[in-house]
Amino acid sequence: MLPIGVLCLQGDFREHLATLSSLGVASKVVKKPEHLVGISGLIIPGGESTVIDKLSKIYELREPIRNLIREGLPVFGTCAGLIMLANNLIDGTSTQETFGGLDITVQRNAFGSQVDSFESELEFAGESVKAAFIRAPIVVSVGPETQVLSKLADDRVVAVRQGNLLGISFHPEVTGETKVHEYFVRMCKTANFTATN
Ligand code: GLN
């Protein structure tokens, strides 16, 4: 299988590279537009979405990534990465933009500050996963094409899929959890997409 790219501009990209490696899946560090060539999927890590937004513009990755999303590249966003994939944001900064693609509205920092971070066991696409929520966003509404893959006990949506795009509010990569990455690897194998720009 072709490597899965990990957007390495800011955030916990090392943990995603380590998770892919633990699954025996080849990965590729993406920091510049030319690094996108030859990947079969892309992971956008958690971190700070305003910073990932700014750096993706400075490094001229914004338009190539938006084009690849439209063309069908499988993309998996965790936490800030979910924010980057959302079409609509609540509590974004006045200049903040996203790549978009998921027909959802996401509210940033929906659980409060860093001290309100927590770990939880969740049902994700029929499997039990260990999830860490760190200044996490929540999906407040989903469009008709968006599938809900996970909810909290209070019914708030924390994982969605729409075609080639997968977005989750939480961090499986910091708890040693691999099932969500395995799900994404299966998405990449099925899509059989090769990025060419
Ligand atoms: N609160 C962060 C943001 O708005 C996301 C936090 C995270 O990725 N763990 O980008």
PDB file of N, CA and C in Angstrom, residues 65-123:
ATOM      1  N   ILE A  65      -4.383  20.771  -0.656  1.00  0.00           N
ATOM      2  CA  ILE A  65      -5.156  19.861   0.214  1.00  0.00           C
ATOM      3  C   ILE A  65      -6.648  19.997  -0.084  1.00  0.00           C
ATOM      4  N   ARG A  66      -7.120  21.224  -0.275  1.00  0.00           N
ATOM      5  CA  ARG A  66      -8.548  21.401  -0.619  1.00  0.00           C
ATOM      6  C   ARG A  66      -8.882  20.690  -1.935  1.00  0.00           C
ATOM      7  N   ASN A  67      -7.974  20.791  -2.909  1.00  0.00           N
ATOM      8  CA  ASN A  67      -8.214  20.107  -4.194  1.00  0.00           C
ATOM      9  C   ASN A  67      -8.252  18.602  -4.017  1.00  0.00           C
ATOM     10  N   LEU A  68      -7.290  18.068  -3.236  1.00  0.00           N
ATOM     11  CA  LEU A  68      -7.249  16.611  -3.038  1.00  0.00           C
ATOM     12  C   LEU A  68      -8.495  16.113  -2.308  1.00  0.00           C
ATOM     13  N   ILE A  69      -8.991  16.899  -1.360  1.00  0.00           N
ATOM     14  CA  ILE A  69     -10.228  16.522  -0.652  1.00  0.00           C
ATOM     15  C   ILE A  69     -11.370  16.412  -1.667  1.00  0.00           C
ATOM     16  N   ARG A  70     -11.463  17.390  -2.554  1.00  0.00           N
ATOM     17  CA  ARG A  70     -12.528  17.374  -3.587  1.00  0.00           C
ATOM     18  C   ARG A  70     -12.373  16.191  -4.531  1.00  0.00           C
ATOM     19  N   GLU A  71     -11.104  15.841  -4.841  1.00  0.00           N
ATOM     20  CA  GLU A  71     -10.855  14.757  -5.806  1.00  0.00           C
ATOM     21  C   GLU A  71     -11.071  13.365  -5.200  1.00  0.00           C
ATOM     22  N   GLY A  72     -11.150  13.286  -3.854  1.00  0.00           N
ATOM     23  CA  GLY A  72     -11.455  11.988  -3.234  1.00  0.00           C
ATOM     24  C   GLY A  72     -10.354  11.391  -2.388  1.00  0.00           C
ATOM     25  N   LEU A  73      -9.284  12.157  -2.089  1.00  0.00           N
ATOM     26  CA  LEU A  73      -8.252  11.622  -1.183  1.00  0.00           C
ATOM     27  C   LEU A  73      -8.882  11.337   0.185  1.00  0.00           C
ATOM     28  N   PRO A  74      -8.684  10.137   0.746  1.00  0.00           N
ATOM     29  CA  PRO A  74      -9.158   9.888   2.101  1.00  0.00           C
ATOM     30  C   PRO A  74      -8.394  10.768   3.108  1.00  0.00           C
ATOM     31  N   VAL A  75      -9.124  11.493   3.940  1.00  0.00           N
ATOM     32  CA  VAL A  75      -8.491  12.369   4.934  1.00  0.00           C
ATOM     33  C   VAL A  75      -9.135  12.103   6.296  1.00  0.00           C
ATOM     34  N   PHE A  76      -8.285  11.987   7.315  1.00  0.00           N
ATOM     35  CA  PHE A  76      -8.711  11.683   8.682  1.00  0.00           C
ATOM     36  C   PHE A  76      -8.249  12.829   9.572  1.00  0.00           C
ATOM     37  N   GLY A  77      -9.185  13.542  10.182  1.00  0.00           N
ATOM     38  CA  GLY A  77      -8.839  14.647  11.069  1.00  0.00           C
ATOM     39  C   GLY A  77      -9.204  14.316  12.506  1.00  0.00           C
ATOM     40  N   THR A  78      -8.242  14.528  13.425  1.00  0.00           N
ATOM     41  CA  THR A  78      -8.531  14.327  14.850  1.00  0.00           C
ATOM     42  C   THR A  78      -8.485  15.684  15.545  1.00  0.00           C
ATOM     43  N   CYS A  79      -9.539  15.994  16.278  1.00  0.00           N
ATOM     44  CA  CYS A  79      -9.606  17.190  17.123  1.00  0.00           C
ATOM     45  C   CYS A  79      -9.387  18.463  16.293  1.00  0.00           C
ATOM     46  N   ALA A  80      -8.236  19.143  16.385  1.00  0.00           N
ATOM     47  CA  ALA A  80      -8.016  20.301  15.508  1.00  0.00           C
ATOM     48  C   ALA A  80      -8.157  19.882  14.039  1.00  0.00           C
ATOM     49  N   GLY A  81      -7.789  18.629  13.739  1.00  0.00           N
ATOM     50  CA  GLY A  81      -7.930  18.103  12.372  1.00  0.00           C
ATOM     51  C   GLY A  81      -9.391  17.995  11.957  1.00  0.00           C
ATOM     52  N   LEU A  82     -10.262  17.625  12.922  1.00  0.00           N
ATOM     53  CA  LEU A  82     -11.713  17.616  12.652  1.00  0.00           C
ATOM     54  C   LEU A  82     -12.189  19.035  12.333  1.00  0.00           C
ATOM     55  N   ILE A  83     -11.695  19.994  13.125  1.00  0.00           N
ATOM     56  CA  ILE A  83     -12.061  21.407  12.891  1.00  0.00           C
ATOM     57  C   ILE A  83     -11.659  21.811  11.473  1.00  0.00           C
ATOM     58  N   MET A  84     -10.446  21.392  11.051  1.00  0.00           N
ATOM     59  CA  MET A  84      -9.945  21.760   9.717  1.00  0.00           C
ATOM     60  C   MET A  84     -10.814  21.173   8.598  1.00  0.00           C
ATOM     61  N   LEU A  85     -11.541  20.082   8.886  1.00  0.00           N
ATOM     62  CA  LEU A  85     -12.361  19.443   7.850  1.00  0.00           C
ATOM     63  C   LEU A  85     -13.807  19.948   7.850  1.00  0.00           C
ATOM     64  N   ALA A  86     -14.178  20.729   8.858  1.00  0.00           N
ATOM     65  CA  ALA A  86     -15.585  21.156   8.980  1.00  0.00           C
ATOM     66  C   ALA A  86     -15.902  22.303   8.020  1.00  0.00           C
ATOM     67  N   ASN A  87     -17.100  22.263   7.447  1.00  0.00           N
ATOM     68  CA  ASN A  87     -17.525  23.377   6.585  1.00  0.00           C
ATOM     69  C   ASN A  87     -17.922  24.602   7.405  1.00  0.00           C
ATOM     70  N   ASN A  88     -18.411  24.386   8.635  1.00  0.00           N
ATOM     71  CA  ASN A  88     -18.877  25.512   9.461  1.00  0.00           C
ATOM     72  C   ASN A  88     -18.319  25.417  10.869  1.00  0.00           C
ATOM     73  N   LEU A  89     -17.926  26.578  11.393  1.00  0.00           N
ATOM     74  CA  LEU A  89     -17.305  26.638  12.727  1.00  0.00           C
ATOM     75  C   LEU A  89     -18.078  27.554  13.657  1.00  0.00           C
ATOM     76  N   ILE A  90     -18.181  27.140  14.918  1.00  0.00           N
ATOM     77  CA  ILE A  90     -18.663  28.035  15.976  1.00  0.00           C
ATOM     78  C   ILE A  90     -17.479  28.290  16.891  1.00  0.00           C
ATOM     79  N   ASP A  91     -17.312  29.552  17.287  1.00  0.00           N
ATOM     80  CA  ASP A  91     -16.207  29.955  18.175  1.00  0.00           C
ATOM     81  C   ASP A  91     -14.831  29.866  17.503  1.00  0.00           C
ATOM     82  N   GLY A  92     -14.803  30.013  16.179  1.00  0.00           N
ATOM     83  CA  GLY A  92     -13.530  30.211  15.486  1.00  0.00           C
ATOM     84  C   GLY A  92     -13.086  31.655  15.682  1.00  0.00           C
ATOM     85  N   THR A  93     -11.832  31.958  15.362  1.00  0.00           N
ATOM     86  CA  THR A  93     -11.410  33.366  15.421  1.00  0.00           C
ATOM     87  C   THR A  93     -11.938  34.069  14.163  1.00  0.00           C
ATOM     88  N   SER A  94     -11.859  35.408  14.147  1.00  0.00           N
ATOM     89  CA  SER A  94     -12.491  36.160  13.054  1.00  0.00           C
ATOM     90  C   SER A  94     -11.842  35.863  11.701  1.00  0.00           C
ATOM     91  N   THR A  95     -10.567  35.471  11.690  1.00  0.00           N
ATOM     92  CA  THR A  95      -9.894  35.232  10.408  1.00  0.00           C
ATOM     93  C   THR A  95      -9.710  33.738  10.108  1.00  0.00           C
ATOM     94  N   GLN A  96     -10.157  32.892  11.032  1.00  0.00           N
ATOM     95  CA  GLN A  96      -9.881  31.452  10.899  1.00  0.00           C
ATOM     96  C   GLN A  96     -10.644  30.822   9.733  1.00  0.00           C
ATOM     97  N   GLU A  97      -9.938  30.022   8.940  1.00  0.00           N
ATOM     98  CA  GLU A  97     -10.571  29.272   7.848  1.00  0.00           C
ATOM     99  C   GLU A  97     -10.255  27.787   8.026  1.00  0.00           C
ATOM    100  N   THR A  98     -11.057  26.968   7.359  1.00  0.00           N
ATOM    101  CA  THR A  98     -10.810  25.526   7.406  1.00  0.00           C
ATOM    102  C   THR A  98     -10.603  25.034   5.971  1.00  0.00           C
ATOM    103  N   PHE A  99     -10.140  23.774   5.846  1.00  0.00           N
ATOM    104  CA  PHE A  99     -10.100  23.178   4.507  1.00  0.00           C
ATOM    105  C   PHE A  99     -11.529  22.874   4.065  1.00  0.00           C
ATOM    106  N   GLY A 100     -12.351  22.439   4.993  1.00  0.00           N
ATOM    107  CA  GLY A 100     -13.735  22.082   4.691  1.00  0.00           C
ATOM    108  C   GLY A 100     -13.827  20.720   4.016  1.00  0.00           C
ATOM    109  N   GLY A 101     -15.052  20.325   3.721  1.00  0.00           N
ATOM    110  CA  GLY A 101     -15.306  19.041   3.073  1.00  0.00           C
ATOM    111  C   GLY A 101     -16.399  18.275   3.794  1.00  0.00           C
ATOM    112  N   LEU A 102     -16.380  18.341   5.145  1.00  0.00           N
ATOM    113  CA  LEU A 102     -17.423  17.678   5.929  1.00  0.00           C
ATOM    114  C   LEU A 102     -18.571  18.667   6.121  1.00  0.00           C
ATOM    115  N   ASP A 103     -19.764  18.209   5.769  1.00  0.00           N
ATOM    116  CA  ASP A 103     -20.948  19.056   5.876  1.00  0.00           C
ATOM    117  C   ASP A 103     -21.453  19.030   7.325  1.00  0.00           C
ATOM    118  N   ILE A 104     -20.659  19.646   8.197  1.00  0.00           N
ATOM    119  CA  ILE A 104     -20.990  19.642   9.624  1.00  0.00           C
ATOM    120  C   ILE A 104     -20.676  21.019  10.212  1.00  0.00           C
ATOM    121  N   THR A 105     -21.282  21.283  11.374  1.00  0.00           N
ATOM    122  CA  THR A 105     -20.901  22.460  12.155  1.00  0.00           C
ATOM    123  C   THR A 105     -20.212  21.964  13.419  1.00  0.00           C
ATOM    124  N   VAL A 106     -19.028  22.519  13.664  1.00  0.00           N
ATOM    125  CA  VAL A 106     -18.213  22.102  14.807  1.00  0.00           C
ATOM    126  C   VAL A 106     -18.029  23.291  15.738  1.00  0.00           C
ATOM    127  N   GLN A 107     -18.189  23.024  17.033  1.00  0.00           N
ATOM    128  CA  GLN A 107     -17.924  24.065  18.025  1.00  0.00           C
ATOM    129  C   GLN A 107     -16.581  23.800  18.679  1.00  0.00           C
ATOM    130  N   ARG A 108     -15.690  24.788  18.619  1.00  0.00           N
ATOM    131  CA  ARG A 108     -14.359  24.632  19.219  1.00  0.00           C
ATOM    132  C   ARG A 108     -14.440  24.687  20.740  1.00  0.00           C
ATOM    133  N   ASN A 109     -13.499  24.037  21.388  1.00  0.00           N
ATOM    134  CA  ASN A 109     -13.333  24.081  22.854  1.00  0.00           C
ATOM    135  C   ASN A 109     -14.665  23.883  23.584  1.00  0.00           C
ATOM    136  N   ALA A 110     -15.448  22.908  23.118  1.00  0.00           N
ATOM    137  CA  ALA A 110     -16.824  22.757  23.588  1.00  0.00           C
ATOM    138  C   ALA A 110     -16.918  22.221  25.015  1.00  0.00           C
ATOM    139  N   PHE A 111     -15.817  21.678  25.539  1.00  0.00           N
ATOM    140  CA  PHE A 111     -15.863  21.106  26.891  1.00  0.00           C
ATOM    141  C   PHE A 111     -15.179  22.011  27.907  1.00  0.00           C
ATOM    142  N   GLY A 112     -14.757  23.203  27.505  1.00  0.00           N
ATOM    143  CA  GLY A 112     -14.049  24.088  28.419  1.00  0.00           C
ATOM    144  C   GLY A 112     -12.561  24.086  28.119  1.00  0.00           C
ATOM    145  N   SER A 113     -11.768  24.379  29.142  1.00  0.00           N
ATOM    146  CA  SER A 113     -10.328  24.584  28.933  1.00  0.00           C
ATOM    147  C   SER A 113      -9.551  23.276  29.098  1.00  0.00           C
ATOM    148  N   GLN A 114      -8.228  23.406  29.058  1.00  0.00           N
ATOM    149  CA  GLN A 114      -7.323  22.257  29.167  1.00  0.00           C
ATOM    150  C   GLN A 114      -7.627  21.398  30.407  1.00  0.00           C
ATOM    151  N   VAL A 115      -7.979  22.062  31.533  1.00  0.00           N
ATOM    152  CA  VAL A 115      -8.226  21.302  32.775  1.00  0.00           C
ATOM    153  C   VAL A 115      -9.492  20.445  32.690  1.00  0.00           C
ATOM    154  N   ASP A 116     -10.348  20.736  31.733  1.00  0.00           N
ATOM    155  CA  ASP A 116     -11.571  19.941  31.570  1.00  0.00           C
ATOM    156  C   ASP A 116     -11.362  18.773  30.605  1.00  0.00           C
ATOM    157  N   SER A 117     -10.105  18.467  30.287  1.00  0.00           N
ATOM    158  CA  SER A 117      -9.812  17.330  29.420  1.00  0.00           C
ATOM    159  C   SER A 117     -10.125  16.029  30.167  1.00  0.00           C
ATOM    160  N   PHE A 118     -10.494  14.996  29.425  1.00  0.00           N
ATOM    161  CA  PHE A 118     -10.857  13.733  30.066  1.00  0.00           C
ATOM    162  C   PHE A 118     -10.647  12.565  29.113  1.00  0.00           C
ATOM    163  N   GLU A 119     -10.617  11.359  29.721  1.00  0.00           N
ATOM    164  CA  GLU A 119     -10.542  10.147  28.901  1.00  0.00           C
ATOM    165  C   GLU A 119     -11.845   9.387  29.034  1.00  0.00           C
ATOM    166  N   SER A 120     -12.199   8.670  27.976  1.00  0.00           N
ATOM    167  CA  SER A 120     -13.468   7.953  28.002  1.00  0.00           C
ATOM    168  C   SER A 120     -13.401   6.739  27.086  1.00  0.00           C
ATOM    169  N   GLU A 121     -14.213   5.745  27.409  1.00  0.00           N
ATOM    170  CA  GLU A 121     -14.348   4.564  26.538  1.00  0.00           C
ATOM    171  C   GLU A 121     -15.575   4.811  25.670  1.00  0.00           C
ATOM    172  N   LEU A 122     -15.403   4.677  24.363  1.00  0.00           N
ATOM    173  CA  LEU A 122     -16.499   5.015  23.445  1.00  0.00           C
ATOM    174  C   LEU A 122     -16.791   3.871  22.507  1.00  0.00           C
ATOM    175  N   GLU A 123     -17.985   3.866  21.998  1.00  0.00           N
ATOM    176  CA  GLU A 123     -18.338   2.963  20.907  1.00  0.00           C
ATOM    177  C   GLU A 123     -18.070   3.717  19.608  1.00  0.00           C
TER     178      GLU A 123
END
